Coordinates of C-alpha atoms and ligand atoms in Angstrom, one line a residue:
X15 CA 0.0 0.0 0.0
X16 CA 1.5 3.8 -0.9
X17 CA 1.2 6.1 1.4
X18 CA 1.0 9.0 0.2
X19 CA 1.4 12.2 1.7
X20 CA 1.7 13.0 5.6
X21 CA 0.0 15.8 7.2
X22 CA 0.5 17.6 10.7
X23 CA -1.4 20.5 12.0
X24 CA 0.4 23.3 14.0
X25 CA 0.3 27.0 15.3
X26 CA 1.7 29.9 13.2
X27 CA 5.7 29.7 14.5
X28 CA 6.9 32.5 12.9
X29 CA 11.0 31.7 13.8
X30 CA 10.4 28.0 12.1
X31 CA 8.6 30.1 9.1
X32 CA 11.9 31.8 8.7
X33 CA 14.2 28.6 9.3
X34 CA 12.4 26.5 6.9
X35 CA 14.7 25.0 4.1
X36 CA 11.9 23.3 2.3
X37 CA 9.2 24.6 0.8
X38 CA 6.8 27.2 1.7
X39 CA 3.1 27.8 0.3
X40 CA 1.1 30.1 1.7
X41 CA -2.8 30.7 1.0
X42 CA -3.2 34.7 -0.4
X43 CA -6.5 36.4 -1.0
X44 CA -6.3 38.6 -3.8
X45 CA -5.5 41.8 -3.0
X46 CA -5.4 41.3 0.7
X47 CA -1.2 41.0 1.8
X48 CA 0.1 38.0 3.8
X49 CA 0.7 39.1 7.1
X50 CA 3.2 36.4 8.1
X51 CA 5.4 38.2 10.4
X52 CA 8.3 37.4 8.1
X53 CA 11.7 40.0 7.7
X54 CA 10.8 43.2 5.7
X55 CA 13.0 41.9 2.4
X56 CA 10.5 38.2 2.2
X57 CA 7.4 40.6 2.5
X58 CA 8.6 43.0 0.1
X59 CA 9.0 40.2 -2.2
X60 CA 5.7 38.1 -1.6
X61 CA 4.1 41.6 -2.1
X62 CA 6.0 42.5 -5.2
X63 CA 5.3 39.0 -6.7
X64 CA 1.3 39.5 -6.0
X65 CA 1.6 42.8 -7.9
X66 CA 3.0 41.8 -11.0
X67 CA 0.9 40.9 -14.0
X68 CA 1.0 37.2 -13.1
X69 CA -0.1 38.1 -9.6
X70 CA -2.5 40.4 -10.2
X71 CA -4.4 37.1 -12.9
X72 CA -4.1 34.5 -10.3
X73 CA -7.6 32.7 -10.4
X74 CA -8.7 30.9 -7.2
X75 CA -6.7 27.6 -7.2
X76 CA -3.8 28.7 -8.7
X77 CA -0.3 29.4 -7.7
X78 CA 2.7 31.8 -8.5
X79 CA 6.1 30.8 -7.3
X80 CA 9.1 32.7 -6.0
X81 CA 12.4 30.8 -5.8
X82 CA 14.9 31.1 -3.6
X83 CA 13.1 34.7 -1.9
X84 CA 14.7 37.1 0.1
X85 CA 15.6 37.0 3.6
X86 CA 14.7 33.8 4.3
X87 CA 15.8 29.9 4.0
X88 CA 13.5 28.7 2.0
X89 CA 13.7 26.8 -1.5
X90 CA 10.5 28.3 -2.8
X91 CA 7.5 30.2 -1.9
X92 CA 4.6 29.2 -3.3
X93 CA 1.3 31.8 -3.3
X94 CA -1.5 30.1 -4.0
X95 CA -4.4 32.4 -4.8
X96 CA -7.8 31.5 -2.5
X97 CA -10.6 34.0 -1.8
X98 CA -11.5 34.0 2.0
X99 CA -15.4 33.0 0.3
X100 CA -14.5 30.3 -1.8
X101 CA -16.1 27.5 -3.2
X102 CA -15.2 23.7 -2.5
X103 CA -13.7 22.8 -5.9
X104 CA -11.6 26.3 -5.1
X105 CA -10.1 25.3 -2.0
X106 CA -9.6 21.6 -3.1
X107 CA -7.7 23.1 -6.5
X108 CA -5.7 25.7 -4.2
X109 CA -4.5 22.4 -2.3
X110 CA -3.8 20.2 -5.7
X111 CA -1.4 23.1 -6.6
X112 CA 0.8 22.5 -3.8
X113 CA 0.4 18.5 -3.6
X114 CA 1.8 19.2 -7.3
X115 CA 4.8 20.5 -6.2
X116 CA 5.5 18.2 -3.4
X117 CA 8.9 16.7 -3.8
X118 CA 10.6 14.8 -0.9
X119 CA 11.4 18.0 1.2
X120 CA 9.2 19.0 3.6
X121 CA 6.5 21.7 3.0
X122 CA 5.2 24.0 5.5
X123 CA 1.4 25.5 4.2
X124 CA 0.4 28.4 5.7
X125 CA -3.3 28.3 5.7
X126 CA -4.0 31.6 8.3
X127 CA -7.2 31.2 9.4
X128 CA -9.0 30.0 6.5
X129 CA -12.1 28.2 6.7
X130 CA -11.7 25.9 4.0
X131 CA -8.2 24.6 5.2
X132 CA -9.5 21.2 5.2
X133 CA -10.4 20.8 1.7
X134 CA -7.3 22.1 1.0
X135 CA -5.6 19.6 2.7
X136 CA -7.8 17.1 1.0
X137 CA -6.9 18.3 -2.5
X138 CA -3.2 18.6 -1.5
X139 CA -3.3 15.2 -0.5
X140 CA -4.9 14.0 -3.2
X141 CA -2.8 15.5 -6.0
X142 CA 0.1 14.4 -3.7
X143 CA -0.5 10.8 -4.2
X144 CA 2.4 9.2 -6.1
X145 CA 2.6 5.7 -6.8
X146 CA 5.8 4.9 -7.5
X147 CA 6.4 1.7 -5.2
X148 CA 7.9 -0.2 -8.4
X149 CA 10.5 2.6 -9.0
X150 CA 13.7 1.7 -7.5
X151 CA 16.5 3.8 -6.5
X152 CA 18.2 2.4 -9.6
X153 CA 15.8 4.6 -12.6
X154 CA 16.5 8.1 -13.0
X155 CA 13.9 9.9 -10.8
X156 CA 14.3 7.5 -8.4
X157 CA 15.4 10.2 -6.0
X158 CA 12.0 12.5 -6.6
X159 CA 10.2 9.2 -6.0
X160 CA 11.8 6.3 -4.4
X161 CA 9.2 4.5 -2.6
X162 CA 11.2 4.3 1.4
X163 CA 8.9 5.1 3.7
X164 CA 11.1 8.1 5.3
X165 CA 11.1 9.6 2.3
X166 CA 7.3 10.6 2.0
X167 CA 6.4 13.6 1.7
X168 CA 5.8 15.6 5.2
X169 CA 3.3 18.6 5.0
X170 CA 3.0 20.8 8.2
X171 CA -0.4 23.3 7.7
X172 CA 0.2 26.1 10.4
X173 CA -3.0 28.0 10.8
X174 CA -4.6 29.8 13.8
X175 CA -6.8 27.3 14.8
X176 CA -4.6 24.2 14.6
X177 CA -7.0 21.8 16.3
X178 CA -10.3 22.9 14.5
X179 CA -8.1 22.2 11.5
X180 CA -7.4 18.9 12.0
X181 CA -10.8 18.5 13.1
X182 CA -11.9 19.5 9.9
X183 CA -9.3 17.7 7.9
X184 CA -10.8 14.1 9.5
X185 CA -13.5 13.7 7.1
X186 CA -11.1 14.3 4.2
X187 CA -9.0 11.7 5.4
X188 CA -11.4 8.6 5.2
X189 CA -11.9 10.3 2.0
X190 CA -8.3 10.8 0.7
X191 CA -7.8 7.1 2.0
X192 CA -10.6 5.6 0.1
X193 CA -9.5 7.2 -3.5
X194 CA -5.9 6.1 -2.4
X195 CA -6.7 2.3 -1.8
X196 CA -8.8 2.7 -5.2
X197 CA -6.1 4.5 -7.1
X198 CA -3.8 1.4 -6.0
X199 CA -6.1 -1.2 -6.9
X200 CA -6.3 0.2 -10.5
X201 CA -2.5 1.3 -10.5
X202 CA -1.7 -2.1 -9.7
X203 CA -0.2 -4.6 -12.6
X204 CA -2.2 -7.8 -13.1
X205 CA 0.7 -10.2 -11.8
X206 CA 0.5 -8.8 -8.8
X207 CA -3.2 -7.8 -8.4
X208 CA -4.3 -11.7 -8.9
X209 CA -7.7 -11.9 -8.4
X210 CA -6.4 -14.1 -4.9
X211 CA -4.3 -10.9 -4.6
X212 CA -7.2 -8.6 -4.8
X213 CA -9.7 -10.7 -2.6
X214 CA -7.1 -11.2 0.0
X215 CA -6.7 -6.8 0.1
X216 CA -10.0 -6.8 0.4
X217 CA -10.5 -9.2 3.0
X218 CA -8.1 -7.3 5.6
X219 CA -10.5 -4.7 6.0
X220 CA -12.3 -6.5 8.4
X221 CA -9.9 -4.9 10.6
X222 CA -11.7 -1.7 10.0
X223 CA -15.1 -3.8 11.0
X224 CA -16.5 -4.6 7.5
X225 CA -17.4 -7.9 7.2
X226 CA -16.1 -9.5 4.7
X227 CA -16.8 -12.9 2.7
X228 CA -15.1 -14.4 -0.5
X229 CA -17.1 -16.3 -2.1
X230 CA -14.5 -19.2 -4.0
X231 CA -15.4 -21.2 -7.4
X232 CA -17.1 -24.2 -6.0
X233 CA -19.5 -21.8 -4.0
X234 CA -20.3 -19.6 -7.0
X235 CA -20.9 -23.0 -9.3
X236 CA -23.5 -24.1 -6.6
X237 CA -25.0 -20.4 -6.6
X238 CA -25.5 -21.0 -10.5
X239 CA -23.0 -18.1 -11.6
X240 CA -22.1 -20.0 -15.2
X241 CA -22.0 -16.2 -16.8
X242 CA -19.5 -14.8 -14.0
X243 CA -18.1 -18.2 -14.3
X244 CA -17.9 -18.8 -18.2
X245 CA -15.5 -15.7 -18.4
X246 CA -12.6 -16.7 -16.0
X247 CA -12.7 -20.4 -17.1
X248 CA -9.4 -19.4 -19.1
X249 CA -7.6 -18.0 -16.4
X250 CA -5.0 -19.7 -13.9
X251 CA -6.6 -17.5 -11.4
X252 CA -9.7 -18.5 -9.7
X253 CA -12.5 -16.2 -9.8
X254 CA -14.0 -14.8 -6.7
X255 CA -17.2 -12.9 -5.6
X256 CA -16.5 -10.7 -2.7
X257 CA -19.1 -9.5 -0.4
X258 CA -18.5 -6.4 1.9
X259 CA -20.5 -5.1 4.7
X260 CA -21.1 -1.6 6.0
X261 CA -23.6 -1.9 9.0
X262 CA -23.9 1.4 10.5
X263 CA -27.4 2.1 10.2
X264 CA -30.8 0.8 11.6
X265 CA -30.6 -2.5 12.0
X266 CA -33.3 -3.8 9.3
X267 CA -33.0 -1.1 7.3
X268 CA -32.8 -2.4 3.5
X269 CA -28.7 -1.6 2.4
X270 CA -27.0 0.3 -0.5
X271 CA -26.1 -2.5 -2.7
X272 CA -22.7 -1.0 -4.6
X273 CA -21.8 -3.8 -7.7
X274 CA -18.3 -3.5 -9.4
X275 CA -17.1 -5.1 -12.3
X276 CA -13.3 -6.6 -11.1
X277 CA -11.9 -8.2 -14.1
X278 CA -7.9 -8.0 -12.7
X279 CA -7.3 -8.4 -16.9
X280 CA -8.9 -8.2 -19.5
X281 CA -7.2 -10.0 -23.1
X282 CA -10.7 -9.6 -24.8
X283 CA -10.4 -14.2 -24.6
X284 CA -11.1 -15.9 -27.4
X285 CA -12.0 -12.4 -29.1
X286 CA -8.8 -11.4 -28.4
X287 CA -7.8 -7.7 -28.3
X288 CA -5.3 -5.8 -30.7
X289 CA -1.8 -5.9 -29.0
X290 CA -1.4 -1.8 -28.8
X291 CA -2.8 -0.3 -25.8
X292 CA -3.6 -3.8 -23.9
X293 CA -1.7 -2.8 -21.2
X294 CA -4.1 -0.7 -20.3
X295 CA -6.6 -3.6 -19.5
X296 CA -5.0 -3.6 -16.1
X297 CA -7.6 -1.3 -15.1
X298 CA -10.5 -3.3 -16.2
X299 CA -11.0 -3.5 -12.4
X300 CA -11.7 0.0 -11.9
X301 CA -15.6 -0.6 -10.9
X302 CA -14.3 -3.1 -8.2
X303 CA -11.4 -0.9 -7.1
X304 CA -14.2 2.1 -6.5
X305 CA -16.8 -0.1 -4.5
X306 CA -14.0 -1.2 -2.5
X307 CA -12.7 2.1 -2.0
X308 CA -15.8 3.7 -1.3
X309 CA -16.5 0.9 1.6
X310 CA -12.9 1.9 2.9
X311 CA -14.0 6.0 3.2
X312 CA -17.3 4.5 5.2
X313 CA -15.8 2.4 7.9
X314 CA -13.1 4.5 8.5
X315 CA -15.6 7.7 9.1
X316 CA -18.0 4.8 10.8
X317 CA -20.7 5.9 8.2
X318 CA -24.3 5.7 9.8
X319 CA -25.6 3.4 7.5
X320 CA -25.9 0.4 5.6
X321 CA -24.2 -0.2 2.4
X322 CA -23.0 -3.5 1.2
X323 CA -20.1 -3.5 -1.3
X324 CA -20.3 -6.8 -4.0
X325 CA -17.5 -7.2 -6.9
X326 CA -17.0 -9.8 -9.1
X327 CA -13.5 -10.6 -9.8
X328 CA -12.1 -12.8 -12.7
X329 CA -9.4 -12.5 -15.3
X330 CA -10.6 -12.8 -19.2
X331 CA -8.1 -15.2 -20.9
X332 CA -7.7 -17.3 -23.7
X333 CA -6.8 -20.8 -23.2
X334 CA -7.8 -24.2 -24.3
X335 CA -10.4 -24.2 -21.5
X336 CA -11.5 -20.8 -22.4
X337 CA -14.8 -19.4 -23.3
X338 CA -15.8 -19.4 -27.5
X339 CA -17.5 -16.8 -29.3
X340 CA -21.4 -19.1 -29.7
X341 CA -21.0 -20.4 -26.4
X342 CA -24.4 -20.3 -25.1
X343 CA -24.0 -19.8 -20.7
X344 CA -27.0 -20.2 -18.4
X345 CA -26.9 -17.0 -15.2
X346 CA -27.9 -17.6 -12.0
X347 CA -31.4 -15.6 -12.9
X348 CA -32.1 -18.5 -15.1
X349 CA -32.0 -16.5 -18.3
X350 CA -29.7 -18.1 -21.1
X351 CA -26.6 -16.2 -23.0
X352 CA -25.3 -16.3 -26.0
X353 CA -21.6 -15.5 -26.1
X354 CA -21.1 -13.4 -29.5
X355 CA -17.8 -11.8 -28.4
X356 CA -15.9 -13.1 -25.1
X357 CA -14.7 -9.3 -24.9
X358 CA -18.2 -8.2 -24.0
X359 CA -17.3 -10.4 -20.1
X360 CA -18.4 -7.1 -18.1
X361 CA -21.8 -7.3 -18.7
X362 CA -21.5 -11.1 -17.9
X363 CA -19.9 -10.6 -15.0
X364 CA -22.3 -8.0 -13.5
X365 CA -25.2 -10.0 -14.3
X366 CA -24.8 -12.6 -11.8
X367 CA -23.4 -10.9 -9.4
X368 CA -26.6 -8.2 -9.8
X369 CA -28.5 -10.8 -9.6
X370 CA -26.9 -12.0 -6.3
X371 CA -27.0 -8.7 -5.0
X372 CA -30.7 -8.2 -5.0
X373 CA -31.7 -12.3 -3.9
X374 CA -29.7 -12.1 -0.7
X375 CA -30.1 -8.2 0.3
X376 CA -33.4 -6.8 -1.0
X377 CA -31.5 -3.4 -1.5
X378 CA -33.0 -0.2 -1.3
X379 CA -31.2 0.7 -4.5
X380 CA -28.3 -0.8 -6.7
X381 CA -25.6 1.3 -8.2
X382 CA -22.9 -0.7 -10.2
X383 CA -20.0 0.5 -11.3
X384 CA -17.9 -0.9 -14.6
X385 CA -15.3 -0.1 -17.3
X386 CA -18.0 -1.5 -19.4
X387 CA -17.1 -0.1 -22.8
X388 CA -14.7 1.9 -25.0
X389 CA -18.1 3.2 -26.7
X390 CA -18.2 5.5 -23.5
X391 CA -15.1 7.0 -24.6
X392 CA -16.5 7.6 -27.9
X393 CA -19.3 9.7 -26.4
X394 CA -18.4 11.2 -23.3
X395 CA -14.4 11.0 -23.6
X396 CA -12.4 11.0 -20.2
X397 CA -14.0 14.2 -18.7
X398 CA -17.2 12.3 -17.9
X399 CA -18.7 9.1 -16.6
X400 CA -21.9 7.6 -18.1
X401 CA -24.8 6.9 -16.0
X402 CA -27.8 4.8 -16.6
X403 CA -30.9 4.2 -14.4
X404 CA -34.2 2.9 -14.2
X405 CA -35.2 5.5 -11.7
X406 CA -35.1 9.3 -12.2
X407 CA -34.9 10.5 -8.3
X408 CA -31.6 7.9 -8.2
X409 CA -30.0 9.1 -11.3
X410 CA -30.8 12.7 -10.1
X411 CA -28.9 11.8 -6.7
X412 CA -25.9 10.7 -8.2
X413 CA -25.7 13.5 -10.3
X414 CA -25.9 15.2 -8.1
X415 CA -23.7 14.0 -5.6
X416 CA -20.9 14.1 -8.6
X417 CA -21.4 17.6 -9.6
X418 CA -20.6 18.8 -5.7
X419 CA -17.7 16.5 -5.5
X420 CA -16.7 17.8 -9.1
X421 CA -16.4 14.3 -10.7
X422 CA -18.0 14.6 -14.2
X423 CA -21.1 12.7 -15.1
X424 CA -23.7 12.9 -17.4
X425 CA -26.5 10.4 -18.4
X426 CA -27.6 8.5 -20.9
X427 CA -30.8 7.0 -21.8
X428 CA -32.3 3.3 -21.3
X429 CA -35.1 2.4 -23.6
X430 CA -36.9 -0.8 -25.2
X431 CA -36.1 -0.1 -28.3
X432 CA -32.4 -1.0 -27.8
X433 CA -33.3 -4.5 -26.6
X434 CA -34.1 -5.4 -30.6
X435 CA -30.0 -5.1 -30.5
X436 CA -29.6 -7.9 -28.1
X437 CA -32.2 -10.2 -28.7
X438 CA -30.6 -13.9 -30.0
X439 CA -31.7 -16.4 -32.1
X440 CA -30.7 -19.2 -30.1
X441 CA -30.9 -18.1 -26.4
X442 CA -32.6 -15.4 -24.3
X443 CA -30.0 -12.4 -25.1
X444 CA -26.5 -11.9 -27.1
X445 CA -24.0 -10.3 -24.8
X446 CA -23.5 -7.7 -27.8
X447 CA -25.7 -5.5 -29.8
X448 CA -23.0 -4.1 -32.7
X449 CA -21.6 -1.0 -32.8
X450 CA -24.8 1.9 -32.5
X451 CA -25.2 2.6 -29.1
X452 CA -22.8 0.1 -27.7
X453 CA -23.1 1.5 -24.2
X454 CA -26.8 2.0 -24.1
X455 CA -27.3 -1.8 -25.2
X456 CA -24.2 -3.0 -22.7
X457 CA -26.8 -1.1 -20.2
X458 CA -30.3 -2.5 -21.5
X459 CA -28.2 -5.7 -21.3
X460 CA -27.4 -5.4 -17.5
X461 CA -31.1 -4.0 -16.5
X462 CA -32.4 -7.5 -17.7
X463 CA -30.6 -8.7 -14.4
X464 CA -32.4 -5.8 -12.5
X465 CA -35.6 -7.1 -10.7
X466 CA -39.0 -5.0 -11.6
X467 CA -39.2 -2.2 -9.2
X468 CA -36.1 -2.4 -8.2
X469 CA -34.0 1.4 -8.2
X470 CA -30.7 0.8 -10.2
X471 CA -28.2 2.7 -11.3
X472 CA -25.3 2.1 -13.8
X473 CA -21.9 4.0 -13.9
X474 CA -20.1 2.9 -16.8
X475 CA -16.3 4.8 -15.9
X476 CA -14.7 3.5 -18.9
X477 CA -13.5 7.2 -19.9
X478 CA -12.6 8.3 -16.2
X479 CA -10.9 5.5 -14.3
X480 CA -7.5 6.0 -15.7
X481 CA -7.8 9.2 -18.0
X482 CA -4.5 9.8 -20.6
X483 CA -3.8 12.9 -18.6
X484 CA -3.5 14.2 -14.6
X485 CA -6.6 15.6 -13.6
X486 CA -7.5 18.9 -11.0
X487 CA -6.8 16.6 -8.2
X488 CA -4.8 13.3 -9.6
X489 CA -1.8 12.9 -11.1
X490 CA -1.3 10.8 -14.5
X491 CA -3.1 7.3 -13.6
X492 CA -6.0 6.1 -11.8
X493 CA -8.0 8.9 -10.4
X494 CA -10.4 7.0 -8.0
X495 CA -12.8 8.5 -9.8
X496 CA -16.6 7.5 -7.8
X497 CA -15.7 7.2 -4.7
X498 CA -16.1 10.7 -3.5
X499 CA -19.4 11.2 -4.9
X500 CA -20.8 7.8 -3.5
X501 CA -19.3 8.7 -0.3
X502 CA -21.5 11.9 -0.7
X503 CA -24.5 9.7 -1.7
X504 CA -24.3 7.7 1.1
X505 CA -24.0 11.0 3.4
X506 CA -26.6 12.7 1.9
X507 CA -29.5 10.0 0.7
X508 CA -28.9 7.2 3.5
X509 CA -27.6 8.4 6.8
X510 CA -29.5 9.2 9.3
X511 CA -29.2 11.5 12.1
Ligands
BES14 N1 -13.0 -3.5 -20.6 C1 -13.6 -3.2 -21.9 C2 -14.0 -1.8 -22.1 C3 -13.0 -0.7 -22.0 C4 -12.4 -0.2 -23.2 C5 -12.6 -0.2 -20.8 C6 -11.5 0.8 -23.1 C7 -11.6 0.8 -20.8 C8 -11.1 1.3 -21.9 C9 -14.8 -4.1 -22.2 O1 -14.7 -5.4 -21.6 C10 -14.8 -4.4 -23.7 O2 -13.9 -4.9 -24.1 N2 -15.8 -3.9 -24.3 C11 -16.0 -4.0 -25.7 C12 -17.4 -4.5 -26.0 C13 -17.6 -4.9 -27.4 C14 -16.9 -6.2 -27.6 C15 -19.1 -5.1 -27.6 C16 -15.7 -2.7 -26.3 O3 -16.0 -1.7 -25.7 O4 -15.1 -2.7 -27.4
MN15 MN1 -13.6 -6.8 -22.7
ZN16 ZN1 -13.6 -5.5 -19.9

């Protein structure tokens, strides 16, 4: 596990401001100047530095830098520009520009006594996160990033209100820890995140009070999971349904149900995929990685409800035991398959374990989450996730819930006519419908598995698990993408009190 960035909290020492040999950012409101009790010269140039044309077109969130300034020891002062009445995504920006800059050297932040300190630390922290535990000191960075655990990154934030600070910072935490352990997950390569690897990770959170079960082959054959099955019958590792449980609120009380696709790699099997860019199928786990995450951030705040997290995880292979293209596969709902393209195992995967999902917990709503299809990229690109739902007020909610966290989502629609793509001549349903609308009919697929009346919603994160580009608050790689804004779900739709 990386971890990232270290955070203390401490009062305004104005002598260890000046003795500082790291790196200094300080939070400016426009117009207004520092008052840091630092030597005339350092003020003189902090003020001269806010006045100059780049000064004076600093947006809230972003940062001017002053190396090596006057009269002090510092390496650098950064100014990062944050209006006293600032919005979230502000502060949370103002904090990603300094966890951008964070090198090994410790950085002091002085935050004043700004109120939205805490989701500055949460977006320093979150752009902070490097993963570089495969780097060793032997590649060229390896000094900037060398994974020894003396060597993270230290962050002291001296404000006024040093304990109020960290109070407010505790939420952000569990949060910051959640994305982290998702970000890993999906950062992780495929010979090391097994899908034993990846059950085992997720069975240690027990120590956090989840309960957890993994549920092995044998127990998934009995169960009738052929489609879940069908797609890791090529793989040398076994696949694996996980169950995770969040019981913080009334007892009784129907739970969250939060499905992820986990497919640890994904080859396309039999319909095997073209050899550039393949690499990238490490990620196919992203929907897993998120639910998993998302159940982290909730029992380490102790949520106050009930949420139960389910992933399916399997590895698509080919192999002479694997899955054809015309197999025909029977789910555990009873409806039959046909297998057109064995890289269309997502939707196969999520069926059964939807199915599951709804039998044993009666949920008060289903979300799953899944790299479902490239066609999402095609749409939506990597700024936004796609999301599907039988239900309005649920799809309005996570909405929602993603626009105040700032993770990008739009919907798109469900519809009968669709199913016409997916009907088969020789079973129930083809798990593909061509190329029109391919994630519409990867949905309509899935809501076959979705009991009548039952609330659902579908995230396929295809475009925004593992963008080509760092985002506002991640670096290049997996962004965590989801488990923010179904932490805020969760907050705002099913706690109580
Ligand atoms: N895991 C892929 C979808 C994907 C593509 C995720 C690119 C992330 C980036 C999925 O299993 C898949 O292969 N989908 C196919 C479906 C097709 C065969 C109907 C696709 O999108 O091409
Ligand atoms: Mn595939
Ligand atoms: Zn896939």
């Amino acid at each position: 596990m990386t971890h990232p960035v270290e955070i203390q909290f401490t009062p305004i020492a104005t002598e260890q401001l000046a003795a500082h040999q790291g790196r200094i950012a300080v939070l400016v409101s426009p117009g207004v100047a520092p008052k840091l009790g630092l030597p005339k010269s350092t003020r003189d140039a902090v003020r001269r530095a806010m006045e100059s044309a780049e000064g004076q077109k600093l947006k809230p969130g972003q940062a001017l830098e002053l190396s090596y300034p006057a009269g002090i020891e510092a390496e650098a002062i950064q100014l990062v520009a944050l209006p006293a009445r600032s919005t979230v995504q502000q502060a949370r920006k103002a904090g990603a520009a300094i966890g951008a800059r964070l090198g090994k050297v410790h950085t002091l932040v002085v935050a004043g006594n700004h109120k939205q300190a805490g989701d500055v630390a949460l977006g320093l922290a979150l752009r902070g996160y490097d993963f570089s535990i495969y780097h060793t000191e032997s590649s060229d960075d390896g000094g900037e990033t060398a994974a020894s655990a003396a060597e993270k990154p230290r962050v002291t934030f001296m404000a006024k209100d040093p304990e109020a600070l960290a109070k407010a910072a505790k939420d952000g935490a569990a949060v910051a820890e959640g994305v982290f352990f998702t970000r890993d997950l999906v950062n992780e390569p495929a010979n090391i995140l097994t899908t034993s690897d990846f059950a085992d990770r997720l069975k240690a959170m027990e120590e956090l009070g989840l309960t957890v079960e993994v549920l092995d082959e044998p127990e998934l054959e009995k169960l009738g999971m052929r489609a879940l099955l069908g797609v890791g019958q090529g793989s040398e590792s076994p696949s694996k349904v996980v169950v995770m449980q969040w019981n913080g609120g009334k007892k009784g009380d129907a739970p969250l149900a939060l499905v992820g696709k986990g497919v640890v790699f994904d080859t396309g099997g039999i319909s095997i995929k073209p050899a550039a860019g393949m690499e990238e199928m490490t990620m196919d786990m992203g929907g897993a990685g998120v639910v998993a995450g998302v159940m982290r951030t909730l029992a380490l705040r102790r949520a106050k409800a009930n949420v139960v997290g389910l992933v399916g995880l399997v590895e698509n292979m080919p192999d002479g035991r694997a899955q054809r293209p015309g197999d025909i596969v029977k789910s555990m709902k009873g409806d039959t398959i046909e297998v057109i393209n064995t890289d269309a195992e997502g939707r196969l995967v999520l069926a059964d374990v939807l199915w599951y999902a709804q039998q044993r917990f009666e949920p008060a709503a289903v979300i799953d989450l899944a790299t479902l299809t490239g066609a999402v990229i095609i749409a939506l690109g990597h700024d936004n996730a796609g999301v599907f739902a039988n239900d309005d007020a649920l799809a309005g909610d996570v909405l929602k819930a993603a626009g105040a966290e700032g993770e990008g989502a739009w919907r798109l629609p469900l519809g009968p006519g669709y199913d016409k793509l997916i009907k088969s001549r020789l079973a129930d349903i083809k798990n593909t419908g061509g190329r029109p609308a391919g994630s519409i009919t990867a949905a309509q697929f899935l809501q076959r598995f979705i009991r009548k009346d039952q609330p659902w919603a579908h995230i396929d994160i295809a475009g925004v698990a593992l963008p080509p580009s760092a985002t506002d608050l991640a670096p290049k790689g997996a962004t965590g993408w989801g488990v923010m804004t179904l932490n805020r779900l969760v907050r705002d739709k099913f706690e109580k009190g």
